[in-house]
XYZ file of C-alpha atoms in Angstrom:
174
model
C -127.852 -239.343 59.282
C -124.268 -239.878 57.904
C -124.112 -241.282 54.382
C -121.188 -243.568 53.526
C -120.290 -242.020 49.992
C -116.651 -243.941 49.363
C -115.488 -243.692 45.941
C -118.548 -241.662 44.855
C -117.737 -238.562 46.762
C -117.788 -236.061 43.821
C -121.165 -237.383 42.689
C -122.343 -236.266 46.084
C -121.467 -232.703 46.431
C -122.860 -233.026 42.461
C -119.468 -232.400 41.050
C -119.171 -235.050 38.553
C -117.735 -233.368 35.525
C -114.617 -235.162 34.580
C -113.412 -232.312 31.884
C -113.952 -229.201 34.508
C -112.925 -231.099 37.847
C -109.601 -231.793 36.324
C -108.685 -228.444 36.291
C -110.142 -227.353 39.950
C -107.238 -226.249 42.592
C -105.420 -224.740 39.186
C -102.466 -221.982 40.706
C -104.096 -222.687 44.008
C -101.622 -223.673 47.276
C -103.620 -225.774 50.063
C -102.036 -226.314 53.649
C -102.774 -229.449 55.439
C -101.976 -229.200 59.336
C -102.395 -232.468 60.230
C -100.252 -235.797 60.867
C -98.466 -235.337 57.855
C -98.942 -236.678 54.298
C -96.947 -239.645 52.618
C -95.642 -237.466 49.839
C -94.824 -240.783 48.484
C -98.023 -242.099 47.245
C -98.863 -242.492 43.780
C -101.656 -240.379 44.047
C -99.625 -237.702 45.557
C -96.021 -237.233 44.851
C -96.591 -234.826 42.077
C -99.375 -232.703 43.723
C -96.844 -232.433 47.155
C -94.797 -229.566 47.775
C -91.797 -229.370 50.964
C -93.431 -228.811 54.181
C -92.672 -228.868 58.145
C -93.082 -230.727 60.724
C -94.454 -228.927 64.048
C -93.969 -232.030 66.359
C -90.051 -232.514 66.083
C -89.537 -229.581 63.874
C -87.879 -230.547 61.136
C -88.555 -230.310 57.412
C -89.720 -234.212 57.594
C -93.380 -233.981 57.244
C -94.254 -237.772 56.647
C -97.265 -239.108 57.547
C -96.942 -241.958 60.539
C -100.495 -241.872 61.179
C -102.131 -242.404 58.017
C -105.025 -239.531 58.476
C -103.522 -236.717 56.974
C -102.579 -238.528 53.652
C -105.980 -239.903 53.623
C -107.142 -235.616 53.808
C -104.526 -235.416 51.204
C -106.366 -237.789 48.344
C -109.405 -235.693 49.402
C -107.755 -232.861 48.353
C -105.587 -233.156 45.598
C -105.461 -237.004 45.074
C -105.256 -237.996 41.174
C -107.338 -241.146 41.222
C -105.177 -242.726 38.466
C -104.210 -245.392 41.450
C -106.980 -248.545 40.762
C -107.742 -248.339 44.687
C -107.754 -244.383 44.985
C -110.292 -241.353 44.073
C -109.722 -238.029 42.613
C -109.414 -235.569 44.943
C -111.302 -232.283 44.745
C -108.674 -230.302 43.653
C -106.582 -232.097 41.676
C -104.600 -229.603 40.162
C -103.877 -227.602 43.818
C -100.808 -227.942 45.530
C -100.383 -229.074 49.101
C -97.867 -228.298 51.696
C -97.993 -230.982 54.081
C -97.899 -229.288 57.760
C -97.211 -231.912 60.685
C -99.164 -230.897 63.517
C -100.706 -234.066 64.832
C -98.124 -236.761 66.047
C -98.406 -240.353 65.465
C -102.017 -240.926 67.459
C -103.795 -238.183 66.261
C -102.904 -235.753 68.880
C -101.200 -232.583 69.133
C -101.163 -228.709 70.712
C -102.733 -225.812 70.101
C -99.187 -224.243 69.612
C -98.066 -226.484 67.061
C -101.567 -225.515 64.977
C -100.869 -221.713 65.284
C -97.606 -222.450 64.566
C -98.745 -224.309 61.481
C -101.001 -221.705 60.591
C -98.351 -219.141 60.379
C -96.525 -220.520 58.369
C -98.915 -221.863 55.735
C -100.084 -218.344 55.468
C -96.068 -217.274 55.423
C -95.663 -219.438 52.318
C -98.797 -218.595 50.184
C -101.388 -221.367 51.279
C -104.840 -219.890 50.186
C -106.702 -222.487 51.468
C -105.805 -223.948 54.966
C -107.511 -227.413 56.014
C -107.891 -228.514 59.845
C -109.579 -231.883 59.642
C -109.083 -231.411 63.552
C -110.915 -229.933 66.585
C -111.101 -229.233 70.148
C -113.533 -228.366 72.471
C -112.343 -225.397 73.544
C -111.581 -221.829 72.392
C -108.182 -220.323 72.267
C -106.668 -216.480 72.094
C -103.277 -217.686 70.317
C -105.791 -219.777 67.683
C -107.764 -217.205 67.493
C -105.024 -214.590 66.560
C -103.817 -216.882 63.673
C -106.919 -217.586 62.338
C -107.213 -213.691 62.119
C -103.939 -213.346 60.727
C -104.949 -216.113 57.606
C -107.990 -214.463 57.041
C -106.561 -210.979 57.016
C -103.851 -212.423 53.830
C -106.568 -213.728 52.349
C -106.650 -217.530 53.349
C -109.505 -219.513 53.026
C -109.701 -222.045 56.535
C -111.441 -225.098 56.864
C -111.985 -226.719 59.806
C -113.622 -229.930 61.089
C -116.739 -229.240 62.805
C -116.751 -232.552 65.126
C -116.418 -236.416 64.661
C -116.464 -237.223 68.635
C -120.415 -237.752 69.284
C -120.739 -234.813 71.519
C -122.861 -231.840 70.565
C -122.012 -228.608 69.800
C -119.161 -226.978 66.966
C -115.812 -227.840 67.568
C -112.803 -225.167 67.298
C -111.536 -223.923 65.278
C -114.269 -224.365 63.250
C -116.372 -222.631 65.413
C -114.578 -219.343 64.992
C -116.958 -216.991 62.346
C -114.267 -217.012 59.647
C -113.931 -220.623 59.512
């Protein structure tokens, strides 16, 4: 059964250490392909690095859907914000890699694309907080390539009530 865990998150993966969670993500680079991140917020703007945007490639990665700066706090969010948490890593960088447009949705392309170059600029971790049913060569072929430089990827395994792992998170490196 799902657990609402709001701002007790780290308590529930039992990381709750205050003096040793402040240094986790230390030297580490994390790539968010999603809609973007508000580089912005308070909780943020010191942890956010330049990034792209895959949609209208440009170098404007801003967030117009609000999910992928919501990943972002997960991540690398400070909590020194009264209505924010501390991320998991809040000492990691993140390069914020628009691949989702403004309702959530995007193209495989865009995701290899973003893949590419997160590995291309020294991501070690790459997040995917997205899915599709499906299976893809192209996907496939990037996920190889991260994992062959030595990038960690993390991918969604579903959120839309059907059963079954989504991709790429159903790929045996993810």
């Amino acid at each position: 059964p799902l657990v609402p865990v709001g701002k007790n998150g780290l308590e529930f993966i039992k990381c709750s250490d205050p003096a040793n969670q402040a240094s986790y993500g230390r030297n580490v680079i994390v790539a968010l392909l999603d809609t973007g991140v508000d580089d912005r917020h308070p909780d943020l703007a010191d942890r956010t690095l330049n990034g792209y945007n895959f949609i209208n490639y440009t170098a404007d990665a801003s967030d117009d859907n609000s999910h992928g700066t919501a990943c972002a706090g997960i991540i690398v969010g400070n909590g020194l914000n009264a209505e924010s948490a501390k991320g998991i890593a809040p000492s990691a960088y993140l390069i914020p890699v628009k691949v989702m447009d403004e309702n959530g949705k995007g193209e495989s392309f865009a995701v290899v694309e973003g893949i590419v170059y997160a590995v291309d600029r020294g991501a070690k971790v790459i997040n995917l907080s997205i899915g599709t049913q499906g299976s893809s060569k192209i996907l496939r072929e990037a996920i190889d390539y991260a994992y062959k430089n030595g990038a960690i990827v993390v991918a969604s395994a579903g959120n839309d009530g059907t059963d079954g792992v989504l991709f790429p998170a159903n790929y045996k490196d993810v």
